[in-house]
XYZ file of C-alpha atoms in Angstrom:
570
model
C -46.927 102.945 49.034
C -44.326 103.855 47.961
C -43.471 107.664 47.140
C -42.772 107.719 43.359
C -42.108 112.289 42.979
C -41.145 112.962 39.601
C -36.936 112.938 39.027
C -36.947 116.441 39.209
C -39.814 116.940 42.311
C -37.765 114.533 44.184
C -34.279 115.926 43.635
C -35.608 119.445 44.781
C -37.516 118.143 47.649
C -35.420 116.132 49.266
C -32.676 118.879 48.865
C -34.817 121.810 50.460
C -35.713 119.492 52.867
C -31.779 118.293 53.328
C -30.643 122.136 53.766
C -33.739 122.685 56.458
C -32.161 120.227 59.082
C -28.827 121.105 57.812
C -29.844 124.866 58.752
C -30.791 123.929 62.081
C -27.655 121.545 63.381
C -25.328 123.756 61.718
C -26.767 127.013 64.536
C -26.600 124.824 67.482
C -22.883 123.136 66.489
C -21.291 126.258 64.996
C -21.308 128.484 68.954
C -19.923 125.211 70.040
C -16.403 125.807 68.378
C -16.895 129.995 68.328
C -17.173 130.255 72.205
C -13.434 129.858 72.491
C -12.608 132.313 69.890
C -15.091 134.892 71.043
C -13.703 134.298 74.704
C -10.464 135.642 73.615
C -11.925 138.141 71.539
C -14.992 139.733 71.876
C -15.412 138.801 75.619
C -12.210 138.991 76.521
C -12.795 142.137 79.084
C -14.791 139.504 80.650
C -12.306 136.953 81.407
C -11.253 138.216 84.998
C -14.571 137.881 86.290
C -14.994 134.417 85.932
C -18.603 134.542 86.521
C -19.683 137.115 84.746
C -17.726 135.272 81.558
C -19.907 132.715 82.054
C -23.405 134.278 82.374
C -22.276 136.011 78.762
C -21.749 132.758 77.215
C -24.601 131.173 78.382
C -26.882 134.126 76.954
C -24.756 134.173 73.976
C -25.801 130.195 73.754
C -29.664 130.671 74.706
C -30.440 133.823 72.774
C -30.343 131.261 69.502
C -32.468 128.716 71.603
C -34.730 131.216 73.413
C -35.821 133.052 69.638
C -36.258 129.140 68.475
C -38.605 129.113 71.385
C -40.324 132.116 69.929
C -40.265 131.359 66.243
C -41.641 127.454 67.001
C -44.306 129.319 69.587
C -45.516 131.379 66.451
C -44.347 128.747 63.984
C -47.307 126.756 63.929
C -50.383 129.130 63.743
C -47.759 130.922 61.033
C -47.950 127.553 59.277
C -51.261 127.058 59.727
C -52.318 130.344 58.357
C -49.932 130.926 55.763
C -49.276 127.453 54.520
C -45.507 125.039 55.148
C -43.502 126.839 52.224
C -44.365 130.142 52.692
C -43.055 130.052 56.516
C -40.077 128.177 55.639
C -39.296 130.951 53.117
C -39.532 133.343 56.311
C -37.525 130.836 58.120
C -34.782 131.134 55.419
C -34.435 135.454 55.375
C -34.533 135.225 59.155
C -31.348 132.846 59.364
C -29.752 134.850 56.482
C -30.439 138.498 58.454
C -28.879 136.478 61.660
C -26.097 135.265 60.346
C -24.952 138.228 58.583
C -25.665 139.981 61.457
C -23.096 137.761 63.693
C -20.503 137.899 61.400
C -20.432 142.140 60.963
C -21.225 141.985 65.437
C -19.135 144.768 67.084
C -20.176 143.946 70.624
C -21.469 141.247 72.523
C -25.014 142.536 72.236
C -25.367 142.809 68.502
C -23.877 139.087 68.268
C -27.101 138.205 70.789
C -29.506 140.000 68.876
C -28.265 138.294 65.556
C -28.219 134.524 67.551
C -31.869 135.618 68.460
C -32.465 135.910 64.560
C -30.941 133.097 63.771
C -33.400 131.521 66.655
C -36.922 132.968 64.769
C -35.785 131.061 61.224
C -34.491 127.697 63.056
C -37.520 128.110 65.548
C -39.959 127.792 62.071
C -38.457 125.418 60.326
C -38.463 123.096 63.317
C -42.230 123.240 63.497
C -42.767 123.590 59.595
C -40.142 120.956 58.037
C -41.664 117.710 60.029
C -44.756 118.323 59.446
C -44.462 119.584 55.805
C -42.780 116.032 55.194
C -45.776 114.383 57.311
C -48.132 115.886 54.769
C -46.269 114.815 51.749
C -45.462 111.346 52.353
C -47.122 108.069 52.569
C -47.159 106.504 55.979
C -44.923 103.408 54.574
C -41.654 106.312 54.675
C -42.778 109.034 56.738
C -41.091 108.547 60.036
C -37.783 107.865 57.985
C -38.257 110.736 55.722
C -39.030 113.012 59.265
C -35.437 110.963 60.517
C -33.812 112.286 57.469
C -34.302 115.936 58.675
C -32.600 114.829 61.979
C -30.174 113.009 60.357
C -29.682 116.410 58.409
C -29.346 118.175 61.944
C -26.689 116.103 62.848
C -24.999 116.004 59.822
C -25.314 119.910 60.142
C -23.702 119.646 63.908
C -20.629 117.886 62.185
C -19.796 120.010 59.342
C -20.440 122.902 61.801
C -17.276 121.725 63.675
C -15.391 120.632 60.232
C -15.955 124.628 59.538
C -14.908 126.028 62.774
C -12.319 124.036 62.820
C -11.041 125.167 59.210
C -11.468 129.061 60.053
C -9.410 128.949 63.048
C -6.572 129.150 59.930
C -8.682 132.420 58.648
C -8.704 135.602 60.136
C -11.463 137.183 62.280
C -12.027 133.291 62.754
C -15.228 133.423 64.920
C -17.155 135.455 61.877
C -16.022 133.545 59.465
C -17.786 130.344 61.831
C -21.174 132.159 62.601
C -21.682 134.001 59.301
C -21.254 131.241 56.316
C -24.271 129.993 57.618
C -26.153 132.896 55.287
C -24.931 130.372 51.844
C -26.975 127.701 52.744
C -30.440 129.423 53.883
C -29.970 131.774 50.431
C -29.854 127.720 48.834
C -32.928 126.501 50.466
C -35.015 130.276 49.958
C -34.268 129.790 46.404
C -34.807 125.235 45.931
C -38.376 126.457 48.007
C -39.601 128.657 45.080
C -40.038 125.549 42.728
C -41.714 123.069 45.276
C -45.298 122.493 45.726
C -47.326 123.264 49.080
C -48.466 120.668 51.570
C -51.297 119.054 49.655
C -52.945 118.068 52.928
C -52.482 121.577 53.963
C -53.992 122.994 50.548
C -57.080 120.514 51.323
C -57.799 121.873 54.953
C -58.164 125.140 53.421
C -61.107 123.874 50.540
C -58.233 124.418 48.022
C -58.784 120.807 46.776
C -57.835 121.731 42.653
C -54.533 123.012 44.222
C -54.047 119.932 46.615
C -54.800 117.381 43.770
C -51.902 119.364 41.503
C -49.423 119.366 44.260
C -50.483 115.780 44.752
C -49.431 115.103 41.427
C -46.321 116.232 41.655
C -45.600 113.622 45.399
C -47.375 110.842 44.170
C -47.462 108.184 41.406
C -50.507 108.514 39.233
C -52.006 105.011 40.715
C -52.025 106.567 44.388
C -53.619 109.881 43.947
C -57.368 109.563 43.642
C -57.265 107.359 46.588
C -55.004 109.604 48.795
C -57.032 112.660 47.473
C -60.054 111.254 48.828
C -58.867 110.398 52.151
C -57.200 113.868 52.876
C -60.572 116.006 51.675
C -62.863 113.383 53.935
C -60.450 114.209 56.399
C -60.462 117.882 55.828
C -64.214 118.009 55.817
C -64.321 116.440 58.555
C -62.307 117.753 61.119
C -63.550 121.503 59.477
C -67.064 121.300 61.082
C -64.661 121.597 64.590
C -62.678 124.580 65.783
C -59.156 124.010 66.648
C -59.674 125.182 70.175
C -62.443 123.060 70.498
C -60.966 120.130 69.799
C -58.903 120.185 72.945
C -61.723 118.800 74.793
C -61.129 115.571 72.932
C -58.840 113.204 75.864
C -57.622 112.170 72.415
C -55.931 115.042 71.580
C -55.181 115.724 75.450
C -53.442 112.543 75.223
C -51.468 113.432 71.831
C -50.394 116.661 73.278
C -49.143 115.037 76.829
C -46.881 112.111 74.537
C -45.597 115.171 72.079
C -44.756 117.939 74.887
C -43.401 115.038 77.096
C -41.253 113.562 74.426
C -39.716 116.958 73.508
C -38.824 117.922 77.184
C -37.192 114.623 77.984
C -35.441 115.092 74.771
C -33.464 118.445 76.447
C -33.512 117.076 79.820
C -31.596 114.099 78.742
C -28.366 116.745 78.743
C -27.770 116.325 74.746
C -27.756 119.644 73.457
C -25.278 120.702 76.132
C -22.805 118.557 74.726
C -23.755 119.819 71.256
C -23.246 123.465 72.674
C -20.477 122.968 74.872
C -18.465 119.787 73.773
C -15.006 122.292 73.021
C -15.857 123.263 77.053
C -16.451 119.680 78.008
C -12.572 118.678 76.455
C -11.657 121.932 78.299
C -12.646 120.583 81.189
C -11.526 117.657 80.787
C -8.200 119.164 80.049
C -7.438 119.977 76.647
C -6.435 123.217 76.519
C -5.548 124.198 72.449
C -9.011 125.585 71.139
C -7.967 124.248 67.666
C -7.289 120.534 69.009
C -10.716 120.633 71.468
C -11.976 121.395 68.079
C -10.513 118.919 65.698
C -11.141 115.943 68.388
C -15.229 117.627 69.006
C -15.506 116.635 65.516
C -15.590 112.896 66.340
C -18.173 113.121 69.003
C -20.576 114.883 66.406
C -19.682 112.227 63.460
C -20.850 109.534 66.149
C -24.428 111.398 66.488
C -24.690 111.779 62.410
C -23.883 107.651 62.697
C -26.517 107.060 65.049
C -28.837 109.095 63.775
C -28.701 107.275 60.397
C -29.381 104.091 62.527
C -32.097 105.222 64.013
C -33.388 106.346 60.230
C -32.836 102.995 58.912
C -34.532 101.019 62.014
C -37.322 103.428 62.701
C -39.622 102.614 59.557
C -38.677 98.462 59.505
C -39.237 98.496 63.592
C -41.062 101.073 64.530
C -41.008 103.984 67.151
C -41.455 101.189 69.939
C -40.275 98.181 68.659
C -36.180 97.372 68.412
C -33.516 96.767 70.764
C -29.796 97.217 70.402
C -28.232 93.525 69.938
C -24.542 94.332 69.551
C -22.363 97.818 70.091
C -19.090 97.498 67.858
C -16.047 99.728 69.525
C -13.605 100.424 67.233
C -10.548 102.190 69.430
C -8.281 104.992 67.445
C -6.067 106.926 69.746
C -8.256 108.144 72.253
C -11.498 108.018 70.508
C -14.134 105.566 70.627
C -16.564 105.012 67.288
C -19.366 103.606 68.417
C -21.821 101.520 65.857
C -25.269 100.272 67.172
C -26.471 97.428 65.050
C -30.380 97.227 65.946
C -32.164 94.581 64.852
C -36.324 93.842 64.773
C -36.871 90.176 66.009
C -36.573 91.072 70.088
C -39.282 93.071 71.478
C -37.851 96.280 73.146
C -38.319 99.843 72.246
C -36.315 102.132 70.204
C -37.123 104.759 72.128
C -36.722 102.839 75.782
C -33.918 100.972 74.672
C -32.298 104.176 73.385
C -32.934 105.937 76.764
C -31.437 102.974 78.763
C -28.011 103.432 76.594
C -28.200 107.323 77.469
C -28.921 106.421 81.797
C -26.010 104.091 81.898
C -23.075 106.373 79.241
C -24.524 109.171 82.244
C -23.666 107.209 84.065
C -20.239 106.248 83.038
C -19.682 110.116 82.122
C -20.434 111.673 85.665
C -18.042 108.644 86.990
C -14.960 109.508 84.376
C -15.057 112.927 85.611
C -15.468 112.197 89.365
C -12.237 110.104 88.443
C -10.595 112.883 86.659
C -11.546 115.149 89.574
C -9.643 113.174 92.395
C -6.268 113.159 90.071
C -5.532 116.249 89.450
C -1.588 117.544 89.753
C -0.574 118.397 92.893
C 0.044 122.411 93.260
C 4.191 122.649 94.164
C 4.593 122.596 98.233
C 6.370 124.999 99.992
C 5.551 127.515 96.527
C 3.572 130.899 97.637
C 1.103 131.797 95.929
C -2.095 134.011 94.843
C -4.408 131.304 95.470
C -3.299 128.761 97.995
C -4.721 125.095 96.937
C -3.659 121.878 97.327
C -4.135 120.530 93.827
C -5.440 121.574 90.237
C -8.868 121.064 90.673
C -9.282 122.936 93.885
C -7.252 125.566 92.242
C -9.666 125.935 89.659
C -12.990 125.645 91.447
C -11.444 129.130 93.654
C -12.249 130.347 89.863
C -7.948 130.674 89.924
C -5.565 129.325 86.948
C -2.900 126.111 87.555
C 0.115 126.512 85.330
C 1.018 122.968 84.970
C 3.889 121.710 82.826
C 3.390 121.455 78.814
C 5.891 118.836 78.182
C 4.238 116.587 81.891
C 0.979 117.750 82.606
C 0.597 115.917 85.937
C 3.858 117.379 87.327
C 2.976 119.427 90.499
C 2.673 123.394 89.199
C 1.133 126.626 90.754
C -1.837 128.077 91.333
C -1.950 132.221 89.974
C -5.186 134.538 90.252
C -6.974 133.844 86.919
C -6.104 137.871 85.456
C -2.101 136.707 85.767
C -0.188 134.840 83.777
C 2.051 132.012 84.390
C 5.730 132.660 84.913
C 7.987 132.045 81.794
C 9.667 129.232 82.255
C 13.727 129.836 83.007
C 16.559 128.111 81.483
C 16.568 124.281 82.060
C 12.970 124.885 83.200
C 9.621 123.000 81.850
C 7.676 125.521 79.856
C 4.004 126.409 81.773
C 0.538 125.639 80.377
C -2.528 127.470 81.759
C -5.522 125.526 83.081
C -8.630 127.789 83.159
C -11.262 125.318 82.767
C -10.442 122.068 83.386
C -7.183 119.853 84.958
C -4.714 117.482 83.359
C -5.931 113.674 84.509
C -4.738 110.191 83.484
C -8.878 109.801 82.905
C -9.318 112.277 80.199
C -9.388 109.547 77.435
C -12.679 107.922 79.615
C -14.527 111.297 79.240
C -14.196 111.661 75.905
C -14.918 107.750 75.800
C -18.223 107.947 77.582
C -19.088 111.306 75.262
C -19.587 109.565 72.297
C -21.092 106.593 73.881
C -23.341 108.903 74.943
C -24.256 110.211 71.369
C -24.171 107.191 69.963
C -27.250 105.895 72.470
C -28.875 108.926 72.377
C -28.966 109.544 68.196
C -30.762 106.334 67.001
C -33.712 106.593 69.622
C -34.432 109.688 71.687
C -32.524 112.242 68.514
C -35.541 111.665 66.021
C -38.127 109.470 67.699
C -39.734 112.733 69.439
C -40.049 114.610 65.778
C -41.309 111.558 64.126
C -44.032 111.715 66.964
C -44.899 115.048 66.641
C -45.537 114.969 62.947
C -47.989 112.569 63.000
C -50.233 112.330 65.916
C -52.324 115.632 65.935
C -55.424 116.208 63.979
C -54.668 118.383 60.690
C -56.626 121.253 62.425
C -53.884 121.056 65.122
C -50.873 119.792 63.105
C -49.507 123.263 62.939
C -50.255 124.331 66.721
C -49.695 120.875 68.525
C -45.946 120.625 66.687
C -45.421 124.369 68.038
C -46.254 123.115 71.202
C -44.075 120.545 71.667
C -41.281 122.287 70.078
C -41.231 125.422 71.940
C -41.759 123.194 74.865
C -38.285 121.593 73.299
C -36.557 125.107 72.565
C -37.656 126.404 76.091
C -35.773 123.618 77.524
C -33.151 123.818 75.924
C -32.572 127.227 76.685
C -32.611 125.863 80.172
C -30.243 123.660 80.124
C -27.644 125.666 78.064
C -28.316 128.960 80.167
C -27.498 126.528 83.471
C -25.407 124.152 82.425
C -22.163 125.848 82.622
C -23.198 127.255 86.382
C -23.982 123.287 87.171
C -20.431 122.486 86.064
C -19.530 125.441 88.808
C -21.354 124.148 91.652
C -21.686 120.145 90.726
C -18.377 120.117 88.481
C -18.781 117.121 85.919
C -19.116 114.402 87.287
C -22.721 115.771 89.936
C -23.785 117.612 86.478
C -24.088 114.201 84.603
C -25.446 112.450 87.350
C -28.113 114.808 87.409
C -28.987 114.449 83.995
C -29.202 110.351 84.088
C -31.732 110.874 87.460
C -33.562 112.861 84.859
C -33.324 110.660 81.949
C -34.231 107.611 84.241
C -37.516 109.074 85.401
C -38.602 109.565 81.841
C -37.797 106.276 80.590
C -40.409 104.885 83.141
C -42.698 107.754 81.720
C -42.084 106.579 77.729
C -42.993 103.098 78.676
C -46.418 103.920 79.652
C -46.757 106.849 77.900
C -45.680 106.296 74.389
C -47.881 104.144 71.902
C -46.680 102.794 68.215
C -47.444 104.531 65.312
C -45.482 102.691 63.211
C -47.002 102.166 59.024
C -50.332 103.956 60.343
C -51.843 106.809 58.330
C -52.093 109.978 59.746
C -56.013 109.284 59.958
C -55.364 106.104 61.730
C -53.274 107.260 64.267
C -56.031 109.557 65.007
C -58.005 106.303 65.291
C -55.112 104.906 68.018
C -55.310 107.641 70.430
C -59.373 108.116 70.307
C -59.213 104.111 71.842
C -56.194 104.551 74.285
C -57.127 107.370 76.215
C -60.794 106.833 75.324
C -63.078 109.382 72.821
C -65.158 112.746 73.762
C -68.357 111.957 76.229
C -71.029 111.409 74.910
C -70.089 109.781 71.455
C -72.233 107.395 69.853
C -71.772 104.145 67.677
C -70.263 105.694 63.922
C -69.949 108.834 65.040
C -66.491 110.178 65.364
C -64.566 112.586 68.090
C -64.406 115.620 65.678
C -68.132 115.475 65.203
C -68.798 115.283 68.284
C -66.824 118.481 69.000
C -68.119 120.115 66.308
C -71.149 120.182 67.473
């Protein structure tokens, strides 16, 4: 089947879907570029106490993540109750209020409150948008359309870095970065007013005439009768069972295991440590200029977006399980490695597993690059009395001190001073000194940047879109909102744990130990995915239910010709 929207409805639906993912991505990316400027402005009084600064930065990042966890927790129930479209409208209002509050924040607490409001809106959207798409699209392109949403998330992250860079030329830098997000949310609110409700949701509520009208705006005339009959039959059968009673079904429990597990694994792979803290990671690699770090950060974000596009291109051709990376093309420009994955369908390996294999390898490489850099930092000038005695830059920063190195030749020996002190001014004929407080200069910084981009290129085609595509299609309609909400909540809670602990892990384990830890987790996850994830490519939502019934077994006592839902309802 093909989607045959009218031209007007197709345009409105596509633009609104794109803006939902874009808002999601912009929020996750914009804080990364804003943090260095917040540190030098709103958080400047925390700089002397490094542990306090680190904790405050982590809270600012994780406030939106925790808000999104709450939004996704109630979002499934909310969208099941009031409808997919109304849930998105409420999310837009929350997002707009949060963006305006952040832009006007006069204290860290006000900023954190604004981040929480934005997170609530993002959480509602993260649950509702994939379900809205899945319920409105035919099986042949359903995963592609869900992945378009994920593509717009990564595009929003890239645009966030671009906006962050442009805002560095404006007064009130970080306020513009955070406040401009209100514009697309207002546009999306306006666009949603002209879109129909999900026809499957309407059918599940017994509103069959409204479902038919919505379906006519989303399908060609030849498809309406068959699709409507299938929706009505599924809705009537599933309405016999209470939502919570469905949890007695082994198939539903299997669906929840897969859906929740994929979302948890996606975050434990470390993706949002990269998206939230890219400039911080680049500072850890020795880049000290905020504007330069933002400019460089756009390239990993571009790789992430390009990889997601490849995943979108392949997911409905090769399926969720089947595909392998045939060749990887590296184009080296300055210090940046741009990776293009060309995925072909004639070899039998899972898209998700091939993505995870690449993630494990690149996380190991990223950890090794930091390991080399940590052993290659410039020495502290011997015989010079300093307030923080240390043999080299790495040991200096490990004591929460600041290393003063040559601006012209960063690998020359320098000085180690207390973090609340300034680097001494250069005397006539001497080289100007540059402070390093997050990371040290090294000969291996190019390897860190290259490994970072390889990681994103490996993650984005599979581990990025597949968890969202699978969760949008595996649950029965009675639990689709609740199941998707539970999975998204697991995603956001795990996201919050990872983002809240990343800078702390860096302090205690260093860059090498932190990324090696993520690699071990990803490797364990790959083993689980191999055994747990079935293929759902090309199946209708009703056929997906039959697949899980066959895999996990039907409810005990099921008779021949009787459906699992009928037994649960009895």
